[in-house]
XYZ file of C-alpha atoms in Angstrom:
586
model
C 124.823 71.356 74.661
C 127.807 73.554 75.235
C 129.284 74.538 78.675
C 127.549 77.963 79.081
C 124.054 75.758 78.546
C 124.967 72.935 80.807
C 126.202 75.731 83.320
C 122.380 77.278 83.313
C 120.681 73.522 83.155
C 122.410 72.715 86.105
C 122.029 75.824 88.099
C 117.836 75.683 87.652
C 118.363 72.304 88.825
C 120.275 72.602 91.542
C 118.089 75.429 92.753
C 115.205 73.384 92.168
C 116.857 70.723 94.528
C 117.388 73.436 97.018
C 113.601 74.265 96.769
C 112.437 70.885 97.687
C 115.039 70.523 100.310
C 113.522 73.495 102.093
C 116.683 74.109 104.109
C 116.588 77.525 103.258
C 113.708 80.037 102.493
C 112.474 80.059 98.492
C 113.935 84.051 98.564
C 116.915 82.883 100.387
C 117.348 79.977 97.563
C 116.846 82.544 94.940
C 119.218 84.869 96.283
C 121.665 82.139 96.309
C 121.063 81.083 92.807
C 121.343 84.921 91.493
C 124.999 84.825 93.223
C 126.035 81.710 91.729
C 124.591 82.899 88.527
C 126.908 85.659 88.407
C 129.712 83.488 89.816
C 129.720 80.898 87.010
C 129.443 84.242 84.305
C 126.274 83.300 83.353
C 124.794 86.845 84.757
C 126.442 89.742 84.205
C 127.114 91.874 87.032
C 125.377 94.716 85.305
C 122.032 93.127 84.816
C 122.237 91.225 88.345
C 119.383 93.303 90.265
C 117.513 94.151 86.741
C 114.752 91.583 87.545
C 113.986 94.418 90.957
C 112.818 96.641 88.212
C 110.977 94.683 86.039
C 107.107 95.355 85.930
C 106.067 91.853 87.293
C 107.485 93.044 90.724
C 105.353 96.377 90.600
C 102.283 94.603 89.222
C 102.179 91.505 92.383
C 103.478 94.315 95.019
C 100.507 96.531 94.014
C 98.203 94.126 93.555
C 98.636 92.772 97.241
C 98.371 96.443 98.522
C 94.802 96.764 96.706
C 93.841 93.157 98.061
C 94.782 94.184 101.441
C 92.479 97.944 100.891
C 89.641 95.539 99.618
C 90.121 93.241 102.873
C 89.974 96.271 105.240
C 86.909 97.259 103.976
C 84.978 94.601 105.077
C 82.745 94.314 101.909
C 83.191 90.650 101.537
C 82.502 89.914 104.770
C 79.556 91.591 105.200
C 78.224 89.889 102.234
C 79.184 86.611 103.810
C 77.229 87.932 106.923
C 74.270 88.482 104.862
C 74.489 85.286 103.343
C 75.129 83.229 106.819
C 71.604 82.752 108.210
C 70.249 81.012 105.048
C 73.519 78.979 104.917
C 73.059 76.178 108.090
C 74.252 73.395 106.271
C 78.058 72.734 106.027
C 77.485 71.600 101.787
C 76.147 74.644 101.064
C 78.595 76.807 103.413
C 81.324 75.493 101.487
C 79.952 75.840 97.859
C 79.129 79.340 98.749
C 83.019 80.077 100.348
C 84.655 78.387 97.635
C 82.321 80.272 94.607
C 83.357 83.686 96.726
C 87.018 83.295 97.001
C 87.110 81.744 93.379
C 85.321 85.065 91.855
C 87.530 87.294 94.229
C 90.643 85.734 92.986
C 89.705 87.160 89.409
C 89.534 90.476 90.537
C 92.299 90.369 93.192
C 95.664 88.456 94.088
C 94.260 85.000 95.078
C 96.083 84.715 98.155
C 94.435 88.151 98.825
C 91.069 87.002 97.993
C 91.869 83.693 100.357
C 92.860 85.655 103.278
C 89.873 87.989 103.004
C 87.237 85.112 103.422
C 88.874 82.834 105.805
C 87.798 84.322 108.969
C 84.376 84.511 107.492
C 84.745 80.679 106.961
C 85.724 80.125 110.323
C 82.593 82.056 111.726
C 80.242 80.003 109.222
C 82.089 76.633 110.358
C 81.332 77.903 114.197
C 77.532 78.980 113.555
C 77.125 74.704 111.596
C 79.293 73.159 114.112
C 81.582 72.161 110.998
C 85.234 71.908 111.704
C 87.052 75.069 109.645
C 89.511 72.341 108.088
C 86.626 71.301 106.089
C 86.682 74.716 104.530
C 90.219 75.741 103.911
C 91.498 73.238 101.802
C 89.032 73.392 99.320
C 88.929 77.199 99.881
C 92.596 77.329 98.957
C 92.219 75.488 95.799
C 89.306 77.308 94.697
C 91.370 80.288 95.036
C 93.970 78.818 92.690
C 91.390 77.888 89.977
C 89.979 81.351 90.202
C 93.569 83.197 89.710
C 93.638 81.569 86.414
C 90.518 83.654 85.133
C 92.228 87.306 84.621
C 95.414 88.661 84.168
C 95.973 89.961 87.706
C 94.660 86.828 89.504
C 97.714 85.103 89.906
C 101.436 86.151 88.904
C 102.116 83.191 86.241
C 99.100 85.304 84.321
C 101.451 88.112 84.203
C 104.638 86.793 83.323
C 103.427 84.556 80.732
C 101.311 88.157 78.984
C 104.832 89.275 78.830
C 106.318 86.364 77.088
C 103.425 86.474 74.351
C 104.489 90.188 73.927
C 107.955 89.601 73.636
C 107.008 86.999 70.706
C 103.931 88.489 69.109
C 104.452 92.176 69.716
C 101.150 91.664 71.832
C 100.314 91.092 75.334
C 97.761 88.760 76.825
C 94.469 91.408 77.538
C 92.855 91.504 81.556
C 90.152 88.972 80.331
C 91.835 86.757 77.790
C 91.878 84.297 80.315
C 88.452 84.532 81.273
C 86.916 81.359 78.637
C 89.273 78.744 80.332
C 89.839 79.634 83.518
C 86.127 80.207 83.736
C 85.794 77.128 82.753
C 88.025 74.816 84.663
C 86.915 76.959 87.873
C 83.137 75.704 87.778
C 84.257 72.473 87.142
C 86.735 72.642 90.105
C 83.767 73.848 92.206
C 81.591 71.229 91.475
C 84.274 68.344 92.138
C 85.667 70.149 95.358
C 81.864 70.117 96.568
C 81.459 66.454 96.073
C 84.876 65.520 96.555
C 84.901 67.453 100.265
C 84.725 64.075 102.118
C 88.323 62.728 100.907
C 89.424 65.350 103.114
C 90.396 63.824 107.126
C 89.113 65.635 109.817
C 91.950 68.063 111.106
C 92.261 70.050 114.251
C 94.622 73.085 114.679
C 96.934 73.804 117.440
C 94.977 76.432 119.852
C 96.349 80.109 119.086
C 97.156 82.408 121.785
C 94.371 84.482 120.917
C 92.267 81.393 121.335
C 93.943 80.646 124.772
C 93.244 83.664 125.937
C 89.457 83.123 125.109
C 88.647 86.961 125.190
C 85.066 86.711 123.934
C 83.139 88.921 126.236
C 84.204 93.074 125.106
C 82.011 95.818 126.079
C 82.182 99.178 124.424
C 80.087 102.007 124.311
C 78.852 103.002 120.926
C 77.075 106.468 120.262
C 73.565 106.186 117.824
C 74.475 108.903 115.136
C 72.031 110.341 112.898
C 73.221 108.214 110.110
C 72.654 105.370 112.341
C 70.226 102.243 110.255
C 68.922 101.043 113.830
C 66.715 104.297 114.855
C 63.475 103.543 115.696
C 64.215 99.800 116.113
C 64.267 98.078 119.277
C 66.928 96.399 121.341
C 65.427 93.348 120.488
C 65.776 94.056 116.756
C 68.963 95.415 117.147
C 70.251 92.358 118.602
C 68.371 89.745 115.998
C 69.820 91.545 113.474
C 73.212 90.597 114.628
C 71.876 87.040 115.429
C 72.600 87.202 119.237
C 76.340 87.706 118.501
C 76.219 90.720 121.261
C 74.032 91.917 124.003
C 72.988 95.206 124.915
C 73.645 95.738 128.660
C 72.769 99.337 129.074
C 71.218 102.178 127.409
C 72.284 106.116 128.174
C 70.109 108.783 127.458
C 70.517 112.301 128.087
C 73.298 111.332 130.850
C 70.760 108.958 132.353
C 70.538 105.021 132.411
C 67.729 104.080 130.493
C 65.913 100.458 131.479
C 67.016 97.883 129.420
C 63.670 96.327 127.722
C 63.583 93.985 124.669
C 60.825 96.490 123.341
C 63.389 99.584 124.296
C 62.983 101.844 121.406
C 66.543 102.782 120.149
C 66.709 106.622 119.619
C 69.277 109.168 118.253
C 72.322 109.937 120.935
C 71.459 107.144 122.861
C 74.620 105.383 123.785
C 74.733 101.878 124.022
C 76.692 99.850 126.197
C 77.807 96.887 124.214
C 79.182 93.177 125.048
C 80.668 90.350 122.927
C 83.499 89.126 120.288
C 85.657 92.142 119.562
C 84.732 90.940 115.758
C 80.755 90.608 116.675
C 81.209 94.126 118.418
C 82.991 95.411 115.098
C 80.825 93.957 112.350
C 77.720 95.161 114.787
C 79.045 98.914 114.700
C 80.303 98.823 111.166
C 76.849 97.368 109.668
C 74.749 99.478 111.893
C 76.442 103.125 111.270
C 76.859 103.293 115.014
C 80.248 105.360 116.437
C 82.348 104.439 119.238
C 82.937 108.070 119.900
C 81.156 111.169 120.078
C 79.982 112.640 116.975
C 81.573 116.039 117.936
C 84.997 114.349 118.764
C 87.732 114.495 116.255
C 88.452 111.578 114.519
C 91.578 109.943 115.256
C 92.219 108.759 111.609
C 96.186 108.696 112.024
C 98.124 106.480 110.146
C 100.086 105.345 113.167
C 97.271 105.088 115.345
C 95.945 101.143 116.127
C 94.512 99.089 118.895
C 96.511 96.895 121.442
C 95.041 94.182 124.017
C 96.616 94.853 127.465
C 95.743 92.989 130.870
C 95.684 95.654 134.518
C 98.884 94.244 136.289
C 98.262 94.272 140.574
C 100.866 97.038 140.583
C 98.917 99.338 137.807
C 98.036 102.283 138.603
C 94.538 101.994 137.077
C 93.347 99.507 139.552
C 91.117 101.171 141.689
C 90.151 104.120 139.476
C 89.164 104.614 136.066
C 90.170 106.094 132.372
C 87.810 108.962 132.929
C 89.213 110.350 136.265
C 92.855 109.707 135.176
C 92.322 111.337 131.928
C 94.160 109.228 129.468
C 92.796 110.409 126.859
C 94.004 114.350 127.288
C 97.129 113.011 129.312
C 98.457 110.167 127.129
C 96.430 110.097 123.907
C 95.448 106.962 124.351
C 91.384 105.855 124.567
C 89.960 102.810 126.331
C 87.481 101.643 123.551
C 86.470 98.159 125.613
C 86.673 96.302 128.661
C 86.721 92.156 129.187
C 86.150 91.228 132.812
C 86.018 87.458 133.362
C 82.250 86.491 134.829
C 80.943 90.288 134.861
C 78.472 91.505 132.509
C 79.819 95.585 132.393
C 76.995 98.268 132.187
C 78.914 101.351 132.419
C 81.213 103.049 129.608
C 84.429 101.594 129.690
C 86.140 105.277 130.418
C 83.999 105.014 133.643
C 84.493 101.370 135.048
C 86.400 101.060 138.298
C 89.483 98.703 136.726
C 90.475 95.598 138.812
C 93.655 93.637 138.223
C 93.317 91.372 135.806
C 90.654 93.157 133.598
C 91.648 92.947 129.824
C 91.924 96.480 127.869
C 91.491 97.376 124.340
C 93.357 100.606 124.058
C 93.621 102.881 120.873
C 96.499 105.347 120.515
C 99.897 106.050 118.599
C 101.201 102.908 118.058
C 105.222 103.444 118.343
C 104.053 105.288 121.723
C 102.229 103.041 123.239
C 104.755 100.611 124.362
C 106.357 102.853 126.784
C 102.987 104.342 128.034
C 101.561 100.536 128.696
C 104.649 100.231 130.708
C 104.191 103.373 132.550
C 100.426 102.503 133.530
C 101.290 99.232 134.682
C 99.544 97.298 131.761
C 101.283 94.479 130.240
C 101.058 94.158 126.591
C 98.928 90.579 125.265
C 99.901 88.326 122.397
C 99.404 90.727 119.277
C 95.719 90.200 117.892
C 94.327 91.756 114.850
C 91.294 93.860 116.287
C 89.384 96.432 114.475
C 87.478 97.931 116.842
C 88.016 101.911 116.683
C 89.848 101.682 112.794
C 87.303 103.426 110.362
C 86.510 101.702 107.467
C 86.229 103.684 103.980
C 83.776 101.607 102.413
C 83.560 101.389 98.352
C 86.512 103.559 97.977
C 89.098 100.220 97.974
C 86.595 98.597 95.482
C 86.089 102.225 93.658
C 89.787 102.227 93.028
C 90.736 98.707 92.172
C 87.562 98.738 89.503
C 89.429 101.370 88.339
C 92.223 100.069 88.101
C 90.979 96.992 86.308
C 89.020 99.271 83.588
C 92.268 101.501 82.849
C 93.722 97.896 81.702
C 91.195 96.311 80.298
C 90.374 99.154 77.729
C 94.261 99.257 77.247
C 94.361 102.979 78.677
C 97.466 102.503 80.619
C 99.791 99.361 81.375
C 99.182 97.054 83.764
C 101.553 98.123 86.072
C 100.850 101.647 85.764
C 97.739 100.937 86.187
C 98.027 99.164 89.864
C 100.965 101.018 91.146
C 98.864 104.023 90.617
C 95.442 101.973 92.465
C 98.023 101.381 95.164
C 99.011 104.885 95.696
C 95.514 106.165 95.554
C 94.462 103.789 98.688
C 97.303 105.330 100.795
C 96.240 108.746 99.620
C 92.947 108.516 100.541
C 93.342 106.553 103.642
C 91.673 103.396 102.548
C 94.745 101.619 103.742
C 96.888 102.998 106.642
C 100.542 103.257 105.253
C 102.084 100.700 107.936
C 99.092 97.889 106.687
C 100.078 98.613 103.010
C 103.733 97.407 104.152
C 102.432 94.556 105.695
C 100.440 93.013 103.143
C 103.188 93.307 100.469
C 104.796 89.969 100.733
C 108.653 90.685 100.421
C 110.031 87.115 100.035
C 107.677 86.692 97.379
C 108.836 89.743 95.824
C 112.545 89.001 96.484
C 112.301 86.051 94.813
C 110.668 87.197 91.779
C 113.646 90.246 91.275
C 116.550 87.314 91.869
C 114.877 84.496 89.777
C 113.726 86.650 86.640
C 117.863 87.283 85.533
C 118.692 83.603 86.773
C 115.576 82.267 84.277
C 116.771 84.343 81.455
C 120.274 82.334 81.370
C 118.007 79.536 79.952
C 117.595 82.081 76.783
C 120.825 83.968 76.921
C 122.521 80.495 76.474
C 120.468 79.318 74.190
C 119.484 75.849 76.473
C 115.424 76.662 76.013
C 116.009 76.226 72.388
C 117.880 72.862 73.218
C 115.288 71.669 75.599
C 112.387 72.927 73.573
C 113.722 70.685 70.512
C 114.284 67.702 72.582
C 110.354 68.176 74.248
C 109.642 68.883 70.277
C 111.160 65.220 69.065
C 109.086 63.924 72.001
C 106.099 65.350 70.771
C 106.249 65.257 67.460
C 104.143 61.831 66.631
C 101.844 63.402 69.166
C 98.285 65.163 67.842
C 97.909 68.699 68.949
C 96.111 68.363 71.905
C 98.646 65.663 73.497
C 101.149 68.751 72.630
C 99.224 71.049 74.904
C 99.123 68.473 77.401
C 102.510 67.684 77.704
C 103.202 70.902 78.238
C 100.590 71.558 80.994
C 101.905 67.929 82.768
C 105.463 69.209 83.093
C 104.280 72.261 84.209
C 102.301 70.928 86.454
C 104.573 68.450 87.746
C 107.593 70.940 88.396
C 105.169 74.015 90.213
C 104.930 71.864 93.341
C 108.723 71.877 93.799
C 109.730 75.082 92.136
C 107.239 77.502 93.108
C 104.218 78.768 90.755
C 106.431 82.323 89.477
C 109.642 80.423 88.994
C 107.843 77.734 87.569
C 106.852 80.044 84.248
C 109.766 82.039 84.607
C 111.676 78.645 83.394
C 108.610 77.080 81.437
C 106.898 79.710 79.715
C 110.205 80.858 77.187
C 110.642 76.550 76.348
C 107.082 76.391 75.765
C 107.174 79.411 73.556
C 110.281 77.955 71.624
C 108.514 74.205 71.674
C 105.166 75.608 69.870
C 107.778 77.646 66.995
C 109.627 73.971 66.438
C 106.541 72.194 65.972
C 104.924 74.851 63.647
C 101.892 76.256 65.631
C 101.431 79.616 67.340
C 102.358 79.880 71.307
C 99.119 81.110 72.662
C 97.635 77.509 73.936
C 101.114 76.728 74.757
C 101.673 79.575 77.231
C 98.244 79.234 78.641
C 98.591 75.670 79.197
C 101.865 77.121 81.202
C 100.011 79.572 83.319
C 97.202 76.654 84.233
C 99.856 74.188 85.091
C 101.999 76.776 87.047
C 98.437 77.973 88.949
C 97.372 74.229 89.837
C 99.551 73.071 92.154
C 96.938 71.255 94.322
C 99.674 68.251 95.717
C 101.604 70.390 98.211
C 101.637 72.982 100.543
C 105.389 74.649 99.198
C 104.301 75.581 95.565
C 101.701 77.962 96.171
C 101.285 80.658 98.966
C 97.546 80.016 99.053
C 98.021 75.887 100.213
C 100.708 77.502 102.555
C 98.296 80.165 104.063
C 95.619 77.268 105.111
C 98.350 74.445 106.564
C 98.512 76.263 109.943
C 94.964 76.860 110.445
C 93.449 74.086 109.163
C 95.987 71.782 111.127
C 96.721 69.807 107.684
C 99.555 67.262 107.132
C 101.936 67.260 104.037
C 100.235 64.414 102.711
C 96.761 65.658 102.934
C 97.221 67.859 99.868
C 97.229 64.850 97.947
C 93.911 63.237 98.929
C 92.023 65.872 97.657
C 94.523 67.213 95.148
C 95.217 64.696 93.105
C 92.184 63.734 91.447
C 91.466 67.594 91.101
C 94.775 67.876 89.065
C 94.139 64.973 86.997
C 90.667 66.228 86.352
C 92.119 69.969 85.123
C 94.723 67.611 83.080
C 91.853 65.616 81.197
C 89.851 69.215 80.939
C 92.444 71.802 80.320
C 93.577 71.073 76.703
C 90.109 70.784 75.210
C 89.083 74.092 76.185
C 92.350 76.218 75.643
C 92.220 74.924 72.165
C 88.827 76.034 71.473
C 89.558 79.274 72.778
C 93.398 79.546 71.189
C 93.315 76.903 67.984
C 96.771 76.135 66.992
């Protein structure tokens, strides 16, 4: 190799060493590598930022926005809730959760699918008395396998598709990954169900929300004409929510009606409900109740949100109530729920006389609320995600996602344009507030992609990828075809825990393509092996965001991943090559 080629390989090795060292965050490491590439003359200054305009960055960012919109719709959680009463044993719960996250990961970005179902896993764990750590890691691994089934399931698939287009003029289609990916997903789900006992018992550290233990909020909900519980008894309503909420009062025609299990719920009744914030939100969303009077104008601004705050001893609210102080009329703040330790509140939140120590859920303009809370003598609590008072768009996000996928599957528009348009539509239609969209985008991932694309291309521009491919070809010259594919799969799986899956495929895909050419084979099987290897990091918490996401909530240690992940990696290595070659013959 010449000097430029040595510099390119050395730069990538040094970058990998920084990833392993962990001294810098992965996006910072990518920036360091880009600057070093420019300084060494490997990346021309005029092309230093070309990666940020690449379609891959647009697709990944847009997919994250669409994932957040689907998550906010609550439809997946609703589906899990309907299954919950049938799933009492941990084994059946795990099988359904991993199956759902695997299937969802093919439709949306796998980390979005995992984040969407983790709350449901926590709920099911509570019902069966199971430690949630028994669910989280298998779900993370299932999301990785599910991401292999479609073009948009994971970033490596998108990058590999582009490499094939550069080589053959034709990219991989939306469902070209499905036969191989689905087979590996089924094999993986069976193993995760059987091998779940390999995981040790771990306990996540107590979060601030758990330490506060706010589990008994009281709120009022109006029975709208569209409510599905009209004509049901109070007992029927409580049973449909599996006893997760309590009806402490029924206000009818301005009067308090006696609460009895046989009380029939009528239109325009106002129900005073108590329970966990999530349970209240699910009950209200599932039955068509409203947190406000039907005649009220909806607070649908993207800038509105819900904040928890505690009433201090010096607050102006002590001894009064929100209605008397006209909080909504004067400040635009709506009191939607109250929690008081040891009390069963039977009045509307706006009519409850407040005392020091009450916990309030307040809805208003987020930018203005810090100053308003200070003015009222309220102390904001640690931020927690509370969806009470936030309207859901139901099937709208699902319809937009389906439209984007259909447009790409039929070849009507390019993937980047379809998903960018889908992300724009969920914002325009209000299916996802703008601030939630910006929070959903994993900016470090996009920065890393944009910075690494020019760095990875130095292997090609200097000719280093050709040299490395020749060396690989010399190693594989006496191997059978399946052995050559297995070699690429093994190298990709070995590198991705240390380099990050997107970075791995950016480096390995061009090498694998040239490797296939040197052996006289078509490139598709080797590109597929690269994508599968890069997408299957089951050994560490750092190679893929999904593994990182569950580490804290599951209380896992670094070595826990290999206990379950090593045998799963071996299964993929054994089953992958024959499955790939069956679909993509050489």
